[in-house]
Amino acid sequence: MQKHDQMKELAARFLFNQADLQGIVRKENRCVIGGAATVSDLAESAVMQEYFPAFRPFLRLVSSTPIRNMATVAGNFVNASPIGDLTIMFLALDAQLVLSDGHTAREIPLRQFYKGYKVLEKAPRRISRPSGLNCLPRLPASTLKK
């Protein structure tokens, strides 16, 4: 566990099953992805398949099936690994994030979320969730490379 000494005294707050953090929908010209959406959710999403058809084959290259079934988009972002498979894709797509503490929220570009190695533009108890990707015309399959 990273930052064990800082985290051991914090109350755990499980977000995986929160309905408002799940799902992938199109709202106007944006693909809105809940922070608890898993890698498998991305791969199976009709919205993502329509606008980003190269995602599904690419996501098969991301970890093993059990991990894809549990790994969330927000978790991938907050882990802040420079080799995060989802992070680099969403950075390339100029994704936006919503940072919320349950009372207030603010939206920032994903590229501004990272201030350095494992240093985030986020208060400790704030939840991050993608707020949207612009739904672009279909991207050719050769656009994404691993």
C-alpha positions as MATLAB code, in Angstrom:
seq = 'MQKHDQMKELAARFLFNQADLQGIVRKENRCVIGGAATVSDLAESAVMQEYFPAFRPFLRLVSSTPIRNMATVAGNFVNASPIGDLTIMFLALDAQLVLSDGHTAREIPLRQFYKGYKVLEKAPRRISRPSGLNCLPRLPASTLKK';
ca = [
       0.000    0.000    0.000;
       1.316    3.421   -0.881;
       1.387    6.059    1.863;
       0.545    3.460    4.517;
       1.342    5.755    7.451;
      -0.977    8.460    6.131;
      -3.813    6.110    5.221;
      -3.941    3.677    8.139;
      -5.921    6.091   10.340;
      -8.400    7.205    7.667;
     -11.910    5.797    7.572;
     -12.465    3.572    4.538;
     -15.108    4.771    2.117;
     -16.004    2.254   -0.564;
     -17.107    3.831   -3.818;
     -17.324    0.837   -6.140;
     -21.090    0.289   -5.785;
     -22.229    3.929   -5.693;
     -24.790    4.283   -8.466;
     -23.902    7.921   -9.240;
     -20.307    6.882   -9.963;
     -21.222    4.098  -12.384;
     -22.204    3.994  -15.999;
     -21.145    5.391  -19.326;
     -23.588    7.656  -21.126;
     -23.656   10.213  -23.884;
     -24.787   13.701  -22.885;
     -24.947   16.005  -25.890;
     -21.487   15.819  -27.458;
     -19.779   14.237  -24.409;
     -19.173   10.668  -23.316;
     -19.611   10.771  -19.539;
     -17.938    7.966  -17.605;
     -18.600    7.280  -13.939;
     -15.485    6.990  -11.787;
     -16.539    3.487  -10.651;
     -16.843    2.287  -14.248;
     -14.459   -0.617  -14.726;
     -12.160   -1.389  -17.623;
     -14.648   -4.110  -18.617;
     -17.462   -1.532  -18.536;
     -15.478    0.616  -20.973;
     -14.899   -2.352  -23.281;
     -18.602   -3.342  -23.284;
     -20.070    0.169  -23.517;
     -22.129    0.848  -26.630;
     -21.268    4.560  -26.280;
     -17.528    3.880  -26.235;
     -17.813    1.384  -29.104;
     -19.695    3.889  -31.222;
     -17.332    6.817  -30.750;
     -14.071    5.069  -29.905;
     -14.189    1.685  -31.680;
     -10.459    1.129  -31.100;
     -10.993    1.074  -27.293;
     -12.386   -2.461  -27.069;
      -9.480   -4.253  -28.773;
      -7.009   -2.010  -26.938;
      -8.578   -2.719  -23.549;
      -8.045   -6.448  -24.057;
      -4.349   -5.615  -23.677;
      -4.936   -4.004  -20.266;
      -4.190   -6.486  -17.453;
      -6.023   -9.782  -16.908;
      -9.796  -10.344  -17.036;
     -10.250  -10.391  -13.222;
      -8.389   -7.074  -12.933;
     -10.354   -5.536  -15.827;
     -13.548   -6.536  -13.995;
     -12.498   -4.689  -10.801;
     -10.153   -1.868  -11.877;
     -11.994    1.448  -12.069;
     -11.333    4.476  -14.217;
     -11.007    6.780  -11.182;
      -8.737    4.279   -9.430;
      -6.473    4.203  -12.451;
      -6.265    7.990  -12.465;
      -5.751    8.402   -8.709;
      -3.055    5.729   -8.624;
      -1.108    8.233  -10.728;
       1.178    5.662  -12.268;
       3.106    6.988  -15.249;
       2.426    3.642  -16.951;
      -1.334    3.632  -16.319;
      -3.008    2.273  -19.439;
      -6.207    4.274  -19.051;
      -4.499    7.457  -17.957;
      -2.486    7.857  -21.141;
      -5.528    7.162  -23.333;
      -7.665    9.704  -21.508;
      -4.868   12.278  -21.525;
      -4.628   11.883  -25.299;
      -8.397   12.386  -25.558;
      -8.219   15.556  -23.412;
     -10.584   14.155  -20.754;
     -12.070   16.301  -18.018;
     -12.436   15.272  -14.346;
     -14.903   16.240  -11.662;
     -13.379   16.459   -8.189;
     -16.004   16.313   -5.453;
     -16.115   16.072   -1.668;
     -19.823   15.298   -1.713;
     -20.807   18.944   -1.181;
     -18.861   20.928   -3.749;
     -17.424   19.918   -7.090;
     -15.075   21.369   -9.639;
     -14.087   20.284  -13.131;
     -10.505   20.282  -14.375;
      -8.714   18.843  -17.393;
      -7.082   15.492  -16.608;
      -3.731   16.953  -17.701;
      -3.936   19.432  -14.787;
      -4.715   16.647  -12.284;
      -1.083   15.487  -12.251;
       1.376   17.861  -10.617;
       4.283   15.418  -10.415;
       5.070   11.786   -9.686;
       2.202   10.556   -7.451;
       1.290   14.202   -6.676;
      -2.293   15.130   -7.541;
      -4.374   18.301   -7.767;
      -6.784   16.791   -5.267;
      -7.625   17.227   -1.599;
      -7.312   13.977    0.400;
     -11.026   13.285    0.781;
     -12.106   14.370   -2.673;
     -13.371   11.804   -5.146;
     -12.279   12.037   -8.730;
     -14.424   10.968  -11.599;
     -14.205   11.574  -15.303;
     -16.756   14.149  -16.348;
     -16.509   13.577  -20.028;
     -14.753   13.063  -23.280;
     -15.808   14.862  -26.376;
     -17.557   12.317  -28.611;
     -15.522   12.665  -31.749;
     -16.159   11.106  -35.123;
     -15.070    7.492  -35.199;
     -11.365    7.098  -34.612;
      -9.526    4.638  -36.887;
      -8.366    1.450  -35.145;
      -4.739    2.380  -35.728;
      -5.120    5.444  -33.486;
      -4.437    3.513  -30.256;
      -1.189    1.581  -29.855;
       0.142   -0.250  -26.832;
];
